Each structure stands twice: as C-alpha cells, then as structure tokens.
Short mmCIF file of C-alpha atoms and ligand atoms in Angstrom, two decimals:
data_model
loop_
_atom_site.label_atom_id
_atom_site.label_comp_id
_atom_site.label_asym_id
_atom_site.label_seq_id
_atom_site.Cartn_x
_atom_site.Cartn_y
_atom_site.Cartn_z
CA MET A 1 84.60 122.48 108.78
CA THR A 2 82.50 120.43 106.41
CA LEU A 3 82.43 116.60 106.40
CA ILE A 4 81.26 114.86 103.29
CA LEU A 5 80.48 111.13 103.08
CA GLY A 6 81.31 109.91 99.55
CA ILE A 7 79.79 106.77 98.01
CA GLU A 8 81.12 105.09 94.87
CA SER A 9 79.72 102.01 93.15
CA SER A 10 79.91 102.74 89.39
CA CYS A 11 81.79 99.64 88.29
CA ASP A 12 83.37 96.90 90.41
CA GLU A 13 84.68 98.79 93.46
CA THR A 14 82.34 99.34 96.40
CA ALA A 15 83.76 102.40 98.18
CA ALA A 16 82.95 104.96 100.90
CA ALA A 17 85.04 107.79 102.29
CA VAL A 18 84.86 110.70 104.65
CA VAL A 19 86.60 113.87 103.44
CA GLN A 20 86.89 117.16 105.26
CA ASP A 21 86.61 120.41 103.28
CA GLY A 22 87.22 118.68 99.95
CA THR A 23 90.87 117.81 100.57
CA ASP A 24 91.54 116.07 103.90
CA VAL A 25 90.82 112.37 103.55
CA ILE A 26 89.75 111.14 107.01
CA SER A 27 88.81 107.64 105.84
CA ASN A 28 88.82 105.89 102.48
CA ILE A 29 87.49 102.34 102.22
CA VAL A 30 87.59 100.41 98.89
CA ALA A 31 86.29 96.85 98.54
CA SER A 32 87.53 95.51 95.25
CA GLN A 33 85.66 92.75 93.40
CA ASP A 34 88.63 91.64 91.28
CA GLU A 35 88.50 88.08 92.60
CA LEU A 36 84.79 87.71 91.63
CA HIS A 37 85.33 88.73 87.96
CA GLN A 38 88.80 87.19 87.40
CA GLU A 39 87.58 83.88 85.90
CA TYR A 40 85.45 85.76 83.31
CA GLY A 41 88.34 88.08 82.24
CA GLY A 42 86.12 91.16 82.67
CA VAL A 43 83.51 92.74 84.89
CA VAL A 44 80.16 90.86 84.82
CA PRO A 45 77.47 93.52 85.53
CA GLU A 46 75.03 91.16 87.29
CA ILE A 47 77.75 89.80 89.65
CA ALA A 48 78.96 93.36 90.26
CA SER A 49 75.60 94.76 91.33
CA ARG A 50 74.92 91.78 93.61
CA ALA A 51 78.33 92.20 95.31
CA HIS A 52 77.72 95.94 95.74
CA LEU A 53 74.46 95.14 97.51
CA GLU A 54 76.23 92.83 99.95
CA ARG A 55 79.11 95.21 100.60
CA ILE A 56 77.67 98.77 100.52
CA LEU A 57 76.48 99.00 104.14
CA PRO A 58 79.54 97.39 105.75
CA VAL A 59 81.80 99.58 103.60
CA ILE A 60 79.92 102.75 104.67
CA GLN A 61 79.98 101.62 108.30
CA GLN A 62 83.73 101.06 108.08
CA ALA A 63 84.32 104.49 106.57
CA ILE A 64 82.42 106.06 109.47
CA LEU A 65 84.18 103.96 112.10
CA LYS A 66 87.61 104.67 110.64
CA ALA A 67 86.80 108.43 110.57
CA ASN A 68 86.01 108.06 114.24
CA ILE A 69 82.80 110.11 113.93
CA ASN A 70 79.08 109.65 114.36
CA LEU A 71 76.93 109.44 111.19
CA HIS A 72 75.03 112.56 112.38
CA GLU A 73 78.23 114.61 112.18
CA ILE A 74 78.25 114.24 108.36
CA ASP A 75 77.17 117.50 106.63
CA CYS A 76 76.28 116.05 103.24
CA ILE A 77 76.22 112.75 101.28
CA ALA A 78 77.85 112.69 97.83
CA VAL A 79 77.17 109.84 95.47
CA GLY A 80 78.58 108.91 92.05
CA ASN A 81 75.34 108.51 90.05
CA ARG A 82 76.71 108.59 86.44
CA PRO A 83 78.18 107.16 84.20
CA GLY A 84 78.69 103.47 84.87
CA LEU A 85 76.93 100.11 85.06
CA ILE A 86 73.33 100.94 85.81
CA GLY A 87 72.72 98.08 88.28
CA SER A 88 75.89 98.99 90.14
CA LEU A 89 75.20 102.71 90.28
CA LEU A 90 71.70 102.15 91.60
CA VAL A 91 73.02 100.42 94.69
CA GLY A 92 75.09 103.45 95.68
CA VAL A 93 72.30 105.92 94.76
CA ALA A 94 69.70 103.95 96.86
CA ALA A 95 72.07 103.84 99.86
CA ALA A 96 72.88 107.54 99.56
CA LYS A 97 69.22 108.58 99.28
CA ALA A 98 68.22 106.39 102.26
CA LEU A 99 70.95 107.95 104.40
CA ALA A 100 70.20 111.52 103.27
CA TRP A 101 66.48 111.01 104.02
CA SER A 102 66.90 109.23 107.36
CA LEU A 103 69.61 111.66 108.66
CA GLY A 104 67.92 114.75 107.18
CA LYS A 105 71.16 115.69 105.34
CA PRO A 106 71.61 117.17 101.88
CA LEU A 107 72.55 115.02 98.90
CA VAL A 108 74.81 115.86 95.91
CA ALA A 109 75.15 113.84 92.67
CA VAL A 110 78.67 113.43 91.26
CA ASP A 111 79.80 112.56 87.71
CA HIS A 112 82.30 109.69 88.08
CA VAL A 113 84.51 110.91 85.20
CA LEU A 114 84.77 114.44 86.66
CA SER A 115 85.45 112.97 90.11
CA HIS A 116 88.61 111.28 88.70
CA LEU A 117 89.86 114.85 88.05
CA TRP A 118 89.41 115.76 91.69
CA ALA A 119 91.82 112.94 92.69
CA PRO A 120 94.97 115.11 92.14
CA ILE A 121 93.50 117.73 94.48
CA LEU A 122 93.35 115.08 97.21
CA SER A 123 97.11 114.66 96.61
CA GLY A 124 97.72 118.38 97.46
CA ASN A 125 97.50 119.89 93.94
CA THR A 126 95.67 123.23 93.33
CA PRO A 127 94.88 123.45 89.67
CA GLU A 128 94.19 126.81 87.95
CA TYR A 129 91.21 126.72 85.57
CA PRO A 130 90.44 126.59 82.67
CA ALA A 131 92.17 123.23 82.50
CA LEU A 132 92.52 120.29 80.14
CA GLY A 133 91.13 117.17 81.83
CA VAL A 134 92.59 113.76 80.78
CA VAL A 135 90.66 110.81 82.12
CA VAL A 136 92.15 107.43 81.22
CA SER A 137 90.52 104.44 82.97
CA GLY A 138 88.95 101.03 82.44
CA GLY A 139 85.78 102.59 81.14
CA HIS A 140 86.88 105.97 79.70
CA THR A 141 89.48 107.70 77.58
CA SER A 142 88.29 111.31 77.55
CA LEU A 143 89.63 114.81 77.03
CA LEU A 144 87.60 117.55 78.74
CA LEU A 145 87.83 121.32 78.91
CA LEU A 146 87.11 122.34 82.49
CA GLU A 147 85.93 125.82 83.37
CA ASN A 148 85.91 124.75 87.02
CA PRO A 149 85.83 121.31 88.79
CA SER A 150 82.15 120.67 87.97
CA THR A 151 81.67 122.53 84.63
CA ALA A 152 83.23 120.85 81.62
CA ARG A 153 82.83 120.07 77.96
CA CYS A 154 83.98 116.78 76.44
CA ILE A 155 86.23 117.47 73.39
CA GLY A 156 87.36 113.90 72.64
CA LYS A 157 86.65 110.31 73.66
CA THR A 158 87.14 106.78 72.55
CA ILE A 159 84.78 105.48 69.91
CA ASP A 160 85.31 101.82 71.00
CA ASP A 161 87.49 100.36 73.78
CA ALA A 162 88.79 102.53 76.60
CA ALA A 163 92.59 102.53 77.12
CA GLY A 164 92.30 100.47 80.35
CA GLU A 165 90.02 98.01 78.67
CA ALA A 166 92.63 97.70 75.88
CA PHE A 167 95.36 97.02 78.46
CA ASP A 168 93.13 94.34 80.06
CA LYS A 169 92.44 92.66 76.69
CA ALA A 170 96.16 92.83 75.75
CA ALA A 171 97.01 90.98 78.99
CA SER A 172 94.38 88.41 78.19
CA ILE A 173 95.80 87.92 74.60
CA LEU A 174 99.22 87.43 76.26
CA GLU A 175 97.65 85.04 78.84
CA MET A 176 98.97 87.12 81.73
CA GLY A 177 95.83 87.50 83.96
CA TRP A 178 93.19 90.12 84.85
CA PRO A 179 92.96 93.05 85.44
CA GLY A 180 95.88 93.41 83.08
CA GLY A 181 97.01 97.05 83.12
CA ARG A 182 99.42 96.69 86.03
CA LEU A 183 100.69 93.34 84.67
CA ILE A 184 101.50 94.84 81.25
CA ASP A 185 103.14 97.83 82.97
CA GLU A 186 105.35 95.48 85.05
CA ALA A 187 106.22 93.19 82.12
CA ALA A 188 107.01 96.23 79.87
CA GLN A 189 109.65 97.36 82.38
CA HIS A 190 111.68 94.25 81.48
CA GLY A 191 110.99 94.47 77.76
CA THR A 192 111.81 96.51 74.66
CA ALA A 193 109.26 97.94 72.26
CA THR A 194 110.61 95.95 69.31
CA HIS A 195 107.24 95.41 67.49
CA ARG A 196 105.72 98.23 65.50
CA LEU A 197 102.03 98.40 66.34
CA PRO A 198 99.60 100.91 64.83
CA ARG A 199 98.82 104.31 66.41
CA PRO A 200 95.18 104.52 65.37
CA ARG A 201 94.10 107.87 64.03
CA LEU A 202 90.54 108.91 63.09
CA LYS A 203 90.04 110.97 60.01
CA ASN A 204 86.72 112.64 60.69
CA ASN A 205 87.30 113.72 64.29
CA ASP A 206 90.91 113.99 65.33
CA ALA A 207 90.15 114.53 69.00
CA ASP A 208 88.55 111.05 69.38
CA PHE A 209 90.44 107.87 70.13
CA SER A 210 90.12 104.23 68.96
CA PHE A 211 91.94 101.27 70.55
CA SER A 212 90.17 98.21 69.08
CA GLY A 213 92.36 98.06 65.95
CA LEU A 214 95.47 98.14 68.10
CA LYS A 215 94.20 95.23 70.15
CA THR A 216 93.53 93.20 66.95
CA ALA A 217 97.01 94.06 65.66
CA LEU A 218 98.48 92.67 68.91
CA LEU A 219 96.38 89.49 68.62
CA TYR A 220 97.51 88.82 65.03
CA GLY A 221 101.11 89.72 65.89
CA VAL A 222 101.23 87.30 68.88
CA ARG A 223 99.23 84.43 67.39
CA GLY A 224 99.71 84.89 63.60
CA ASN A 225 97.07 85.57 60.91
CA PRO A 226 93.99 83.43 61.53
CA LYS A 227 92.43 80.99 59.00
CA ARG A 228 88.85 79.67 58.82
CA GLU A 229 88.76 75.88 59.24
CA ASN A 230 85.46 74.01 59.54
CA GLY A 231 83.64 77.24 60.37
CA LYS A 232 86.12 78.03 63.15
CA THR A 233 88.81 80.72 63.44
CA VAL A 234 92.19 78.99 63.91
CA PHE A 235 95.41 80.77 64.79
CA PRO A 236 98.77 79.29 63.84
CA ARG A 237 100.28 79.92 67.32
CA VAL A 238 99.28 80.07 71.02
CA ALA A 239 100.41 82.78 73.37
CA SER A 240 101.69 80.16 75.84
CA SER A 241 104.42 79.28 73.34
CA LEU A 242 106.01 82.75 73.85
CA SER A 243 108.99 83.05 76.20
CA LYS A 244 108.85 85.48 79.14
CA GLN A 245 111.16 87.90 77.25
CA GLU A 246 108.87 87.80 74.16
CA LYS A 247 105.84 88.62 76.34
CA ASN A 248 107.82 91.45 77.94
CA ASP A 249 108.66 92.84 74.50
CA TRP A 250 105.02 92.60 73.25
CA SER A 251 103.92 94.34 76.48
CA ALA A 252 106.39 97.14 75.96
CA SER A 253 105.36 97.50 72.28
CA PHE A 254 101.63 97.60 73.19
CA GLN A 255 102.10 100.05 76.06
CA GLU A 256 104.17 102.35 73.85
CA ALA A 257 101.41 102.41 71.22
CA VAL A 258 98.69 103.21 73.82
CA VAL A 259 100.79 105.93 75.47
CA ASP A 260 101.72 107.50 72.07
CA THR A 261 98.05 107.58 71.04
CA ILE A 262 96.94 109.28 74.27
CA LEU A 263 99.86 111.73 74.17
CA ARG A 264 99.08 112.76 70.55
CA GLY A 265 95.50 113.55 71.61
CA VAL A 266 96.67 115.57 74.58
CA LYS A 267 99.19 117.51 72.44
CA GLU A 268 96.55 118.42 69.86
CA ALA A 269 94.17 119.55 72.57
CA ILE A 270 96.86 121.76 74.14
CA THR A 271 97.48 123.38 70.72
CA SER A 272 93.86 124.09 69.94
CA HIS A 273 92.58 125.30 73.36
CA LYS A 274 93.63 127.94 75.82
CA ILE A 275 94.27 126.25 79.14
CA ASN A 276 96.21 127.01 82.30
CA CYS A 277 97.11 123.47 83.24
CA ILE A 278 96.53 119.73 82.65
CA ILE A 279 94.65 117.61 85.21
CA ALA A 280 94.84 113.85 84.74
CA GLY A 281 93.11 110.98 86.50
CA GLY A 282 91.76 107.41 86.20
CA GLY A 283 93.16 103.88 86.74
CA VAL A 284 95.55 104.03 83.75
CA LEU A 285 97.30 107.02 85.29
CA ALA A 286 98.93 104.40 87.52
CA ASN A 287 100.91 103.43 84.38
CA SER A 288 104.54 104.38 84.86
CA ARG A 289 105.21 105.11 81.19
CA LEU A 290 102.10 107.31 80.79
CA ARG A 291 102.98 109.27 83.91
CA GLN A 292 106.60 109.78 82.63
CA HIS A 293 105.50 110.92 79.19
CA LEU A 294 102.77 113.25 80.43
CA LEU A 295 105.24 114.83 82.82
CA SER A 296 107.77 115.50 80.04
CA LEU A 297 105.01 116.79 77.71
CA ALA A 298 103.83 119.25 80.38
CA ASP A 299 107.44 120.27 80.96
CA GLN A 300 107.96 120.96 77.21
CA GLU A 301 104.74 122.92 76.99
CA GLN A 302 105.52 124.77 80.27
CA LEU A 303 102.19 123.73 81.69
CA GLN A 304 101.57 122.45 85.23
CA LEU A 305 100.51 118.82 85.36
CA HIS A 306 98.22 117.72 88.20
CA ILE A 307 98.29 113.98 88.66
CA PRO A 308 97.00 111.79 91.51
CA GLU A 309 99.16 109.66 93.72
CA LEU A 310 98.83 105.95 92.86
CA SER A 311 96.24 105.13 95.52
CA TYR A 312 93.80 107.76 94.14
CA CYS A 313 94.14 106.69 90.47
CA VAL A 314 91.72 103.73 90.62
CA ASP A 315 88.10 104.08 91.59
CA ASN A 316 87.58 105.37 95.15
CA ALA A 317 85.02 107.36 97.08
CA ALA A 318 87.40 110.05 98.39
CA MET A 319 87.42 111.72 94.98
CA VAL A 320 83.54 111.57 94.96
CA ALA A 321 83.40 113.22 98.40
CA GLY A 322 85.98 115.85 97.24
CA LEU A 323 83.98 116.92 94.17
CA GLY A 324 80.82 116.55 96.29
CA TRP A 325 82.25 119.20 98.68
CA HIS A 326 82.65 121.57 95.68
CA LEU A 327 78.99 120.99 94.68
CA PHE A 328 77.87 121.40 98.33
CA SER A 329 79.79 124.66 98.61
CA ASN A 330 78.03 125.93 95.46
CA SER A 331 74.60 124.74 96.70
CA GLN A 332 74.24 122.37 93.74
CA PHE A 333 72.07 119.86 95.57
CA ALA A 334 70.15 116.83 94.32
CA ASN A 335 66.77 115.76 95.64
CA LEU A 336 65.36 112.41 96.65
CA GLU A 337 64.14 111.82 93.06
CA LEU A 338 67.78 111.36 92.06
CA THR A 339 68.40 108.33 89.84
CA ALA A 340 71.38 106.72 88.17
CA SER A 341 72.41 107.09 84.54
CA PRO A 342 74.75 105.02 82.37
CA ARG A 343 75.68 108.28 80.60
CA GLY A 344 77.64 111.21 81.98
CA ILE A 345 79.56 114.29 80.85
CA ALA A 346 81.99 112.25 78.70
CA SER A 347 79.64 109.60 77.30
O1 KG4 B 1 89.64 104.09 87.08
P1 KG4 B 1 89.43 102.60 87.17
O2 KG4 B 1 89.58 102.01 88.54
O3 KG4 B 1 88.08 102.13 86.66
C1 KG4 B 1 87.21 102.83 85.79
O4 KG4 B 1 86.67 103.88 86.14
O5 KG4 B 1 87.05 102.30 84.66
O6 KG4 B 1 90.50 101.99 86.17
C2 KG4 B 1 90.76 100.58 86.08
C3 KG4 B 1 91.66 100.33 84.90
C4 KG4 B 1 91.77 98.84 84.51
O7 KG4 B 1 91.53 98.69 83.14
C5 KG4 B 1 93.24 98.54 84.83
O8 KG4 B 1 93.84 97.54 84.01
C6 KG4 B 1 93.93 99.90 84.58
O9 KG4 B 1 92.98 100.82 85.17
N1 KG4 B 1 95.20 100.01 85.27
C7 KG4 B 1 96.37 100.19 84.56
C8 KG4 B 1 97.43 100.23 85.55
N2 KG4 B 1 96.85 100.06 86.77
C9 KG4 B 1 95.49 99.94 86.58
N3 KG4 B 1 96.59 100.33 83.25
C10 KG4 B 1 97.90 100.48 82.87
N4 KG4 B 1 98.92 100.47 83.69
C11 KG4 B 1 98.73 100.38 85.03
N5 KG4 B 1 99.81 100.35 85.89
ZN1 ZN B 2 86.73 105.26 87.29
#
C-alpha cells in the first residue's frame, strides 16, 4: 500500500489530497479562490499567489486530518510544478520540498496538464495506451499522444485563448458573471443555437486551435459593429438590453461553436494516429454538450472514452497524487533543487 500526498497550486485553486495506490482517494481538499478574482473577471496572478501562501498549510493539514493518518505515514509527496502561474506554482513547490526534506520522504514533480488525464483513472477507468489525450481547461486546449500516463507528445494546442478562457470571456460579454463556463452551459440548456458563429480553422497547422476570433464574433454579434468616436470604441448596443431568452440563444450558439471546433480537432487526430482509446480531462469537460458529443464520437469510432466524473474535472490535487504514484512506482523522483516552470508538456 502506497500513500501519496498531492499538492496543487498552479492557478487559483489551492489543493491537497491523499491517494492510495494511484486510485483510491482518501481525502481531497480544494480551496477555490473564485470570490477573490470575481470582481476582476479573471485570475489576478499576484492575488492568487498571496492567497495560496495563506491557504497551503491549512489545506495540507486538512487533507492529512481527513485521511485520518499521520504525516509520517505518507510514502511520497507529489507536486504540480508545471505549467501554470509561476508565483502560484512556487508556493506548492516550496511547501512540497519543505515537507519532503523535513519528513525524509521522496518527491515527484507532476505536469499539471498530464495530471488532468489521470482524473478519469480516479473515476475507475483503466485506459489502454497509446491513447489520445484531450485536455480542455481554463488554461489549456491540447491534444496529446500518450505512450503511457507520463510519456506524451503534444500534437495540437491553442495559439491564443484556451476554450475555458473563451467560455469565461463569452459569459463576461453576455454580462453573466465569472467564472463563466458553467453559466454558459446552464443558459445554453434553455436556448437554441440560432446564431451562426465561426468555427476557426488554421491553415498552416490543422491540429492547432484558435478561439479569439470566435470571441470577437460573439462580441460584435451581441453588441453590433463598433465605431470610433472621439478616440473611443463605441458599440451600438449593450448586453444588458438582451432578454433572458436572447442570452440563452447566444450561449447555445457560442457553446456549439466551441464544441464543434474541439470535436473537429479530435476527429482529425483519431484519423491520423493509431490509438487505443481517448482520455479527456480539464474543467471544460464538465460541459454537458462537450461530454455528450465526445461520447457519441467515441461510439461512432468504436473507441473507449475515459472521462472524469464532474468533481475531478476542475483543478484538484487527487489527480496530481494519482500521476505522482505512477512516477513513484517508476522511480522517477525529483530532488530538492526542483523548481517551478510556466511551461510544460503542452506549452
Ligand atoms: O481545469 P480548470 O479548473 O483550470 C485550469 O487548469 O485552467 O478549468 C477551469 C475552466 C474555467 O474556464 C471554467 O469556466 C471552465 O473550466 N468550466 C466550464 C464548465 N465548468 C467549468 N466550461 C464549460 N462548461 C462547464 N460546465
Ligand atoms: Zn487545470
């Protein structure tokens, strides 16, 4: 029996978890910072790293307490050290190194994007490799070819906004709140995709994604074409003039365009690479329409789809501890010179 303590602080969730043998989640604590960033309509890196600093030790303590174990019973400490906001990552890395040193326990360093692809394994899935990894989150939209859970090659990624970021900006254009993905998803369930929005396609590298044009198309669709007046950009309409039904229809139209764009990328990757299954993860996998469409695509292609349950879609430390167990089992240890990096396997 191997107990791994996972630590996650790459963006705006401070998280710690204890996982046994890579799959049994004994405790899983996530302290969200949504309320701190809400008024800015996005994550403010300086606020995020300060909040991590205040929360990291209580969150770790709670994970240990909830697991009903003693810190010394932990076999290894796994920390997400890349990619992410550098100030945020450093808080988790410093805490993990201090614990590893003081307890005399080994340390493993986990790529956050790859850890999202361990989330389905926590939900009882057992993928067969090689696999196509699909990570769709607030910071990433990436397609990866996985030889095994920790060896992968990125074959496509967004060249501008991530899909989750695009959802968040769409909700802000529609004046619905932040973070917006869940709000757009809910509104879309009461709407119809009546507006034709672009499905951006890149000419030079088909496997990459782009979402910033789609976001601008939504802005102009909702508020009309802007004019320059006295050096300022002025839109003919405001989003608050839209009825609830109109917002629902715009949400459905936007969501359909994002889902179509992701699905097209996944389809092309399935055609060009030999894979045994699809593994998907990341906050946007909580989206009901994306889940539905991925399931029917996998069905059509007669491929198994491994997808996390909703609670493991967004950032958490259980997935870090899970992939950490795989690294531990393969003796892929880090040393106390470990540092954080804003770049990872998919960036
Ligand atoms: O994986 P995650 O917690 O953070 C990153 O690693 O980036 O993903 C957060 C993102 C946010 O952009 C949020 O709006 C989006 O996931 N999200 C959703 C839904 N729930 C969360 N997007 C679309 N539909 C949802 N139901
Ligand atoms: Zn994430």
